[in-house]
Amino acid sequence: MNTIIRLNLQDDYTLSELWSLQHKAYRLEAEMIGFNEIPPLLETREMLSAAKEEFYGRFDDSGDLLGAVAVLEETPGRLTVTRMMVNPGHFRQGIAGSLLDYIFGHYSEIERFIVSTGKLNYPAVTLYTKHGFVPAGIEEVAPGVELIEFYRGGQL
Protein backbone atom coordinates (compact mmCIF):
# COMPACT_ATOMS: atom_id res chain seq x y z
CA MET A 1 0.00 0.00 0.00
CA ASN A 2 1.60 3.25 -1.15
CA THR A 3 1.08 6.37 0.95
CA ILE A 4 0.88 10.06 0.01
CA ILE A 5 1.62 12.56 2.79
CA ARG A 6 2.51 16.21 3.19
CA LEU A 7 6.28 16.63 3.37
CA ASN A 8 7.96 18.53 6.19
CA LEU A 9 10.87 20.38 4.57
CA GLN A 10 12.22 21.33 7.99
CA ASP A 11 13.09 17.66 8.58
CA ASP A 12 16.67 17.17 7.33
CA TYR A 13 16.15 13.61 6.10
CA THR A 14 12.97 14.51 4.19
CA LEU A 15 14.63 17.58 2.72
CA SER A 16 17.64 15.55 1.53
CA GLU A 17 15.42 12.88 -0.01
CA LEU A 18 13.30 15.47 -1.81
CA TRP A 19 16.31 17.46 -3.02
CA SER A 20 17.91 14.30 -4.40
CA LEU A 21 14.66 13.25 -6.12
CA GLN A 22 14.22 16.73 -7.55
CA HIS A 23 17.68 16.69 -9.09
CA LYS A 24 17.30 13.22 -10.58
CA ALA A 25 13.93 14.02 -12.13
CA TYR A 26 14.70 17.52 -13.41
CA ARG A 27 18.08 16.50 -14.88
CA LEU A 28 16.18 14.13 -17.15
CA GLU A 29 13.70 16.83 -18.11
CA ALA A 30 16.60 19.21 -18.82
CA GLU A 31 18.10 16.66 -21.22
CA MET A 32 14.70 16.07 -22.84
CA ILE A 33 13.98 19.74 -23.52
CA GLY A 34 17.57 20.86 -24.09
CA PHE A 35 17.65 23.39 -21.26
CA ASN A 36 19.83 23.02 -18.16
CA GLU A 37 18.58 26.07 -16.25
CA ILE A 38 15.31 24.64 -14.97
CA PRO A 39 14.82 26.46 -11.64
CA PRO A 40 14.60 23.33 -9.43
CA LEU A 41 18.01 22.22 -10.75
CA LEU A 42 19.57 25.45 -9.55
CA GLU A 43 18.16 25.18 -6.02
CA THR A 44 20.28 24.42 -3.00
CA ARG A 45 18.88 22.44 -0.08
CA GLU A 46 18.56 25.69 1.83
CA MET A 47 16.54 27.28 -0.98
CA LEU A 48 14.29 24.22 -1.15
CA SER A 49 13.71 24.26 2.62
CA ALA A 50 12.46 27.86 2.32
CA ALA A 51 10.08 27.14 -0.58
CA LYS A 52 6.58 28.57 -0.15
CA GLU A 53 4.83 25.63 -1.84
CA GLU A 54 3.08 22.73 -0.12
CA PHE A 55 4.88 19.46 -0.98
CA TYR A 56 3.31 16.00 -1.01
CA GLY A 57 5.24 12.79 -1.46
CA ARG A 58 4.30 9.26 -2.41
CA PHE A 59 6.19 6.55 -0.56
CA ASP A 60 6.41 2.81 -1.11
CA ASP A 61 5.86 0.29 1.66
CA SER A 62 9.51 0.42 2.71
CA GLY A 63 9.41 4.22 3.10
CA ASP A 64 11.25 5.18 -0.10
CA LEU A 65 10.15 8.44 -1.73
CA LEU A 66 8.85 7.48 -5.19
CA GLY A 67 7.58 10.87 -6.31
CA ALA A 68 6.52 14.30 -5.14
CA VAL A 69 4.33 17.18 -6.20
CA ALA A 70 4.36 20.80 -5.04
CA VAL A 71 1.46 23.24 -5.23
CA LEU A 72 0.94 26.92 -4.53
CA GLU A 73 -2.30 28.90 -4.22
CA GLU A 74 -1.24 32.46 -5.02
CA THR A 75 -4.77 33.53 -5.98
CA PRO A 76 -7.86 32.20 -4.16
CA GLY A 77 -9.46 29.40 -6.15
CA ARG A 78 -6.43 28.91 -8.41
CA LEU A 79 -3.84 26.29 -7.53
CA THR A 80 -0.60 25.97 -9.47
CA VAL A 81 1.20 22.65 -9.64
CA THR A 82 4.70 24.10 -9.40
CA ARG A 83 6.70 20.86 -9.42
CA MET A 84 6.12 17.25 -10.36
CA MET A 85 8.87 14.73 -9.92
CA VAL A 86 9.13 10.96 -10.06
CA ASN A 87 12.14 8.80 -9.27
CA PRO A 88 13.42 7.74 -12.72
CA GLY A 89 13.52 4.11 -11.56
CA HIS A 90 9.74 4.27 -11.13
CA PHE A 91 8.64 5.97 -14.35
CA ARG A 92 5.46 4.74 -16.04
CA GLN A 93 4.03 3.25 -12.84
CA GLY A 94 1.24 5.78 -12.28
CA ILE A 95 3.03 7.72 -9.57
CA ALA A 96 2.62 11.19 -11.10
CA GLY A 97 -1.01 10.44 -11.91
CA SER A 98 -1.70 9.32 -8.35
CA LEU A 99 -0.11 12.52 -7.03
CA LEU A 100 -2.34 14.63 -9.31
CA ASP A 101 -5.43 12.67 -8.25
CA TYR A 102 -4.46 13.24 -4.62
CA ILE A 103 -4.12 17.00 -5.21
CA PHE A 104 -7.48 17.16 -7.01
CA GLY A 105 -9.15 15.41 -4.06
CA HIS A 106 -7.26 17.25 -1.32
CA TYR A 107 -7.96 20.64 -2.91
CA SER A 108 -11.48 19.84 -4.09
CA GLU A 109 -12.65 23.42 -3.47
CA ILE A 110 -10.21 24.77 -6.07
CA GLU A 111 -11.86 26.10 -9.24
CA ARG A 112 -8.83 26.04 -11.53
CA PHE A 113 -5.60 24.08 -11.52
CA ILE A 114 -2.62 25.37 -13.51
CA VAL A 115 0.56 23.60 -14.59
CA SER A 116 3.38 24.28 -17.05
CA THR A 117 5.91 21.97 -18.64
CA GLY A 118 8.45 21.97 -21.42
CA LYS A 119 6.83 21.57 -24.83
CA LEU A 120 9.29 18.77 -25.62
CA ASN A 121 8.57 16.91 -22.37
CA TYR A 122 6.14 14.56 -24.09
CA PRO A 123 5.54 12.30 -21.07
CA ALA A 124 4.48 15.32 -18.96
CA VAL A 125 2.32 16.77 -21.76
CA THR A 126 0.60 13.38 -22.06
CA LEU A 127 0.16 13.10 -18.27
CA TYR A 128 -1.47 16.50 -17.91
CA THR A 129 -3.73 16.02 -20.93
CA LYS A 130 -4.80 12.60 -19.62
CA HIS A 131 -5.76 14.22 -16.30
CA GLY A 132 -8.06 16.82 -17.82
CA PHE A 133 -5.70 19.73 -18.39
CA VAL A 134 -6.06 21.70 -21.63
CA PRO A 135 -3.28 23.74 -23.25
CA ALA A 136 -3.78 27.47 -22.76
CA GLY A 137 -0.61 28.99 -24.18
CA ILE A 138 3.02 28.57 -25.13
CA GLU A 139 5.83 30.81 -23.95
CA GLU A 140 9.45 30.84 -25.12
CA VAL A 141 11.54 31.04 -21.93
CA ALA A 142 14.94 30.77 -23.63
CA PRO A 143 16.00 30.53 -27.26
CA GLY A 144 14.36 27.37 -28.62
CA VAL A 145 12.87 26.40 -25.23
CA GLU A 146 9.10 26.61 -24.97
CA LEU A 147 6.79 26.00 -22.01
CA ILE A 148 3.16 24.98 -22.39
CA GLU A 149 0.76 26.25 -19.75
CA PHE A 150 -2.26 24.06 -19.02
CA TYR A 151 -5.50 24.71 -17.15
CA ARG A 152 -7.99 22.33 -15.60
CA GLY A 153 -11.41 23.62 -14.53
CA GLY A 154 -12.81 27.11 -14.54
CA GLN A 155 -13.09 29.45 -17.50
CA LEU A 156 -10.07 30.13 -19.70
PDB file of C-alpha atoms in Angstrom:
ATOM      1  CA  MET A   1       0.000   0.000   0.000  1.00  0.00           C
ATOM      2  CA  ASN A   2       1.602   3.255  -1.151  1.00  0.00           C
ATOM      3  CA  THR A   3       1.085   6.372   0.952  1.00  0.00           C
ATOM      4  CA  ILE A   4       0.878  10.057   0.006  1.00  0.00           C
ATOM      5  CA  ILE A   5       1.624  12.556   2.785  1.00  0.00           C
ATOM      6  CA  ARG A   6       2.511  16.214   3.185  1.00  0.00           C
ATOM      7  CA  LEU A   7       6.281  16.632   3.373  1.00  0.00           C
ATOM      8  CA  ASN A   8       7.956  18.531   6.191  1.00  0.00           C
ATOM      9  CA  LEU A   9      10.873  20.379   4.574  1.00  0.00           C
ATOM     10  CA  GLN A  10      12.223  21.328   7.989  1.00  0.00           C
ATOM     11  CA  ASP A  11      13.088  17.664   8.579  1.00  0.00           C
ATOM     12  CA  ASP A  12      16.665  17.173   7.331  1.00  0.00           C
ATOM     13  CA  TYR A  13      16.145  13.611   6.096  1.00  0.00           C
ATOM     14  CA  THR A  14      12.965  14.510   4.192  1.00  0.00           C
ATOM     15  CA  LEU A  15      14.633  17.582   2.724  1.00  0.00           C
ATOM     16  CA  SER A  16      17.638  15.555   1.529  1.00  0.00           C
ATOM     17  CA  GLU A  17      15.423  12.881  -0.014  1.00  0.00           C
ATOM     18  CA  LEU A  18      13.298  15.472  -1.806  1.00  0.00           C
ATOM     19  CA  TRP A  19      16.311  17.464  -3.016  1.00  0.00           C
ATOM     20  CA  SER A  20      17.907  14.301  -4.402  1.00  0.00           C
ATOM     21  CA  LEU A  21      14.665  13.249  -6.116  1.00  0.00           C
ATOM     22  CA  GLN A  22      14.219  16.728  -7.554  1.00  0.00           C
ATOM     23  CA  HIS A  23      17.677  16.691  -9.092  1.00  0.00           C
ATOM     24  CA  LYS A  24      17.302  13.216 -10.582  1.00  0.00           C
ATOM     25  CA  ALA A  25      13.931  14.018 -12.134  1.00  0.00           C
ATOM     26  CA  TYR A  26      14.700  17.516 -13.412  1.00  0.00           C
ATOM     27  CA  ARG A  27      18.080  16.503 -14.877  1.00  0.00           C
ATOM     28  CA  LEU A  28      16.178  14.126 -17.147  1.00  0.00           C
ATOM     29  CA  GLU A  29      13.701  16.833 -18.113  1.00  0.00           C
ATOM     30  CA  ALA A  30      16.599  19.210 -18.816  1.00  0.00           C
ATOM     31  CA  GLU A  31      18.101  16.663 -21.215  1.00  0.00           C
ATOM     32  CA  MET A  32      14.704  16.074 -22.839  1.00  0.00           C
ATOM     33  CA  ILE A  33      13.975  19.739 -23.524  1.00  0.00           C
ATOM     34  CA  GLY A  34      17.570  20.862 -24.093  1.00  0.00           C
ATOM     35  CA  PHE A  35      17.648  23.386 -21.257  1.00  0.00           C
ATOM     36  CA  ASN A  36      19.827  23.022 -18.158  1.00  0.00           C
ATOM     37  CA  GLU A  37      18.578  26.073 -16.248  1.00  0.00           C
ATOM     38  CA  ILE A  38      15.309  24.641 -14.974  1.00  0.00           C
ATOM     39  CA  PRO A  39      14.825  26.464 -11.636  1.00  0.00           C
ATOM     40  CA  PRO A  40      14.596  23.325  -9.426  1.00  0.00           C
ATOM     41  CA  LEU A  41      18.010  22.216 -10.751  1.00  0.00           C
ATOM     42  CA  LEU A  42      19.565  25.455  -9.548  1.00  0.00           C
ATOM     43  CA  GLU A  43      18.156  25.182  -6.020  1.00  0.00           C
ATOM     44  CA  THR A  44      20.278  24.417  -3.000  1.00  0.00           C
ATOM     45  CA  ARG A  45      18.879  22.435  -0.082  1.00  0.00           C
ATOM     46  CA  GLU A  46      18.562  25.694   1.826  1.00  0.00           C
ATOM     47  CA  MET A  47      16.537  27.277  -0.978  1.00  0.00           C
ATOM     48  CA  LEU A  48      14.286  24.216  -1.151  1.00  0.00           C
ATOM     49  CA  SER A  49      13.707  24.256   2.620  1.00  0.00           C
ATOM     50  CA  ALA A  50      12.460  27.858   2.318  1.00  0.00           C
ATOM     51  CA  ALA A  51      10.076  27.137  -0.580  1.00  0.00           C
ATOM     52  CA  LYS A  52       6.580  28.571  -0.152  1.00  0.00           C
ATOM     53  CA  GLU A  53       4.826  25.633  -1.839  1.00  0.00           C
ATOM     54  CA  GLU A  54       3.084  22.726  -0.124  1.00  0.00           C
ATOM     55  CA  PHE A  55       4.876  19.458  -0.983  1.00  0.00           C
ATOM     56  CA  TYR A  56       3.310  16.003  -1.006  1.00  0.00           C
ATOM     57  CA  GLY A  57       5.243  12.791  -1.457  1.00  0.00           C
ATOM     58  CA  ARG A  58       4.303   9.261  -2.413  1.00  0.00           C
ATOM     59  CA  PHE A  59       6.186   6.554  -0.562  1.00  0.00           C
ATOM     60  CA  ASP A  60       6.408   2.812  -1.111  1.00  0.00           C
ATOM     61  CA  ASP A  61       5.859   0.285   1.661  1.00  0.00           C
ATOM     62  CA  SER A  62       9.514   0.425   2.709  1.00  0.00           C
ATOM     63  CA  GLY A  63       9.410   4.222   3.105  1.00  0.00           C
ATOM     64  CA  ASP A  64      11.249   5.179  -0.099  1.00  0.00           C
ATOM     65  CA  LEU A  65      10.151   8.441  -1.735  1.00  0.00           C
ATOM     66  CA  LEU A  66       8.854   7.481  -5.192  1.00  0.00           C
ATOM     67  CA  GLY A  67       7.578  10.871  -6.308  1.00  0.00           C
ATOM     68  CA  ALA A  68       6.520  14.301  -5.138  1.00  0.00           C
ATOM     69  CA  VAL A  69       4.331  17.178  -6.196  1.00  0.00           C
ATOM     70  CA  ALA A  70       4.356  20.804  -5.043  1.00  0.00           C
ATOM     71  CA  VAL A  71       1.462  23.242  -5.226  1.00  0.00           C
ATOM     72  CA  LEU A  72       0.941  26.917  -4.535  1.00  0.00           C
ATOM     73  CA  GLU A  73      -2.301  28.897  -4.220  1.00  0.00           C
ATOM     74  CA  GLU A  74      -1.237  32.461  -5.025  1.00  0.00           C
ATOM     75  CA  THR A  75      -4.772  33.526  -5.978  1.00  0.00           C
ATOM     76  CA  PRO A  76      -7.856  32.202  -4.155  1.00  0.00           C
ATOM     77  CA  GLY A  77      -9.463  29.395  -6.146  1.00  0.00           C
ATOM     78  CA  ARG A  78      -6.433  28.909  -8.407  1.00  0.00           C
ATOM     79  CA  LEU A  79      -3.838  26.287  -7.527  1.00  0.00           C
ATOM     80  CA  THR A  80      -0.602  25.973  -9.473  1.00  0.00           C
ATOM     81  CA  VAL A  81       1.199  22.648  -9.637  1.00  0.00           C
ATOM     82  CA  THR A  82       4.698  24.097  -9.404  1.00  0.00           C
ATOM     83  CA  ARG A  83       6.695  20.865  -9.420  1.00  0.00           C
ATOM     84  CA  MET A  84       6.115  17.255 -10.359  1.00  0.00           C
ATOM     85  CA  MET A  85       8.871  14.728  -9.924  1.00  0.00           C
ATOM     86  CA  VAL A  86       9.134  10.956 -10.056  1.00  0.00           C
ATOM     87  CA  ASN A  87      12.139   8.796  -9.272  1.00  0.00           C
ATOM     88  CA  PRO A  88      13.418   7.738 -12.722  1.00  0.00           C
ATOM     89  CA  GLY A  89      13.517   4.114 -11.561  1.00  0.00           C
ATOM     90  CA  HIS A  90       9.744   4.274 -11.130  1.00  0.00           C
ATOM     91  CA  PHE A  91       8.635   5.975 -14.349  1.00  0.00           C
ATOM     92  CA  ARG A  92       5.462   4.738 -16.042  1.00  0.00           C
ATOM     93  CA  GLN A  93       4.027   3.251 -12.843  1.00  0.00           C
ATOM     94  CA  GLY A  94       1.238   5.776 -12.285  1.00  0.00           C
ATOM     95  CA  ILE A  95       3.033   7.719  -9.570  1.00  0.00           C
ATOM     96  CA  ALA A  96       2.622  11.189 -11.103  1.00  0.00           C
ATOM     97  CA  GLY A  97      -1.013  10.442 -11.911  1.00  0.00           C
ATOM     98  CA  SER A  98      -1.699   9.317  -8.346  1.00  0.00           C
ATOM     99  CA  LEU A  99      -0.114  12.517  -7.027  1.00  0.00           C
ATOM    100  CA  LEU A 100      -2.337  14.625  -9.310  1.00  0.00           C
ATOM    101  CA  ASP A 101      -5.426  12.674  -8.245  1.00  0.00           C
ATOM    102  CA  TYR A 102      -4.462  13.239  -4.619  1.00  0.00           C
ATOM    103  CA  ILE A 103      -4.120  17.000  -5.211  1.00  0.00           C
ATOM    104  CA  PHE A 104      -7.478  17.159  -7.011  1.00  0.00           C
ATOM    105  CA  GLY A 105      -9.146  15.406  -4.062  1.00  0.00           C
ATOM    106  CA  HIS A 106      -7.257  17.248  -1.318  1.00  0.00           C
ATOM    107  CA  TYR A 107      -7.957  20.638  -2.907  1.00  0.00           C
ATOM    108  CA  SER A 108     -11.476  19.838  -4.094  1.00  0.00           C
ATOM    109  CA  GLU A 109     -12.648  23.419  -3.473  1.00  0.00           C
ATOM    110  CA  ILE A 110     -10.209  24.768  -6.073  1.00  0.00           C
ATOM    111  CA  GLU A 111     -11.856  26.100  -9.236  1.00  0.00           C
ATOM    112  CA  ARG A 112      -8.832  26.038 -11.531  1.00  0.00           C
ATOM    113  CA  PHE A 113      -5.595  24.078 -11.524  1.00  0.00           C
ATOM    114  CA  ILE A 114      -2.621  25.373 -13.511  1.00  0.00           C
ATOM    115  CA  VAL A 115       0.558  23.604 -14.586  1.00  0.00           C
ATOM    116  CA  SER A 116       3.384  24.278 -17.053  1.00  0.00           C
ATOM    117  CA  THR A 117       5.905  21.970 -18.642  1.00  0.00           C
ATOM    118  CA  GLY A 118       8.454  21.968 -21.418  1.00  0.00           C
ATOM    119  CA  LYS A 119       6.830  21.566 -24.831  1.00  0.00           C
ATOM    120  CA  LEU A 120       9.291  18.770 -25.616  1.00  0.00           C
ATOM    121  CA  ASN A 121       8.570  16.910 -22.368  1.00  0.00           C
ATOM    122  CA  TYR A 122       6.140  14.562 -24.094  1.00  0.00           C
ATOM    123  CA  PRO A 123       5.539  12.299 -21.067  1.00  0.00           C
ATOM    124  CA  ALA A 124       4.484  15.324 -18.965  1.00  0.00           C
ATOM    125  CA  VAL A 125       2.321  16.775 -21.761  1.00  0.00           C
ATOM    126  CA  THR A 126       0.596  13.381 -22.063  1.00  0.00           C
ATOM    127  CA  LEU A 127       0.158  13.101 -18.274  1.00  0.00           C
ATOM    128  CA  TYR A 128      -1.468  16.497 -17.906  1.00  0.00           C
ATOM    129  CA  THR A 129      -3.732  16.021 -20.927  1.00  0.00           C
ATOM    130  CA  LYS A 130      -4.803  12.599 -19.623  1.00  0.00           C
ATOM    131  CA  HIS A 131      -5.761  14.219 -16.298  1.00  0.00           C
ATOM    132  CA  GLY A 132      -8.055  16.820 -17.822  1.00  0.00           C
ATOM    133  CA  PHE A 133      -5.700  19.733 -18.394  1.00  0.00           C
ATOM    134  CA  VAL A 134      -6.060  21.697 -21.625  1.00  0.00           C
ATOM    135  CA  PRO A 135      -3.277  23.735 -23.254  1.00  0.00           C
ATOM    136  CA  ALA A 136      -3.778  27.468 -22.761  1.00  0.00           C
ATOM    137  CA  GLY A 137      -0.612  28.988 -24.184  1.00  0.00           C
ATOM    138  CA  ILE A 138       3.020  28.571 -25.132  1.00  0.00           C
ATOM    139  CA  GLU A 139       5.827  30.815 -23.954  1.00  0.00           C
ATOM    140  CA  GLU A 140       9.449  30.843 -25.117  1.00  0.00           C
ATOM    141  CA  VAL A 141      11.540  31.040 -21.928  1.00  0.00           C
ATOM    142  CA  ALA A 142      14.942  30.775 -23.627  1.00  0.00           C
ATOM    143  CA  PRO A 143      16.002  30.528 -27.263  1.00  0.00           C
ATOM    144  CA  GLY A 144      14.358  27.370 -28.625  1.00  0.00           C
ATOM    145  CA  VAL A 145      12.873  26.398 -25.234  1.00  0.00           C
ATOM    146  CA  GLU A 146       9.100  26.608 -24.970  1.00  0.00           C
ATOM    147  CA  LEU A 147       6.788  26.005 -22.013  1.00  0.00           C
ATOM    148  CA  ILE A 148       3.161  24.985 -22.389  1.00  0.00           C
ATOM    149  CA  GLU A 149       0.762  26.255 -19.752  1.00  0.00           C
ATOM    150  CA  PHE A 150      -2.260  24.062 -19.024  1.00  0.00           C
ATOM    151  CA  TYR A 151      -5.501  24.709 -17.154  1.00  0.00           C
ATOM    152  CA  ARG A 152      -7.992  22.326 -15.598  1.00  0.00           C
ATOM    153  CA  GLY A 153     -11.405  23.622 -14.534  1.00  0.00           C
ATOM    154  CA  GLY A 154     -12.805  27.114 -14.538  1.00  0.00           C
ATOM    155  CA  GLN A 155     -13.089  29.451 -17.504  1.00  0.00           C
ATOM    156  CA  LEU A 156     -10.074  30.131 -19.702  1.00  0.00           C
TER     157      LEU A 156
END
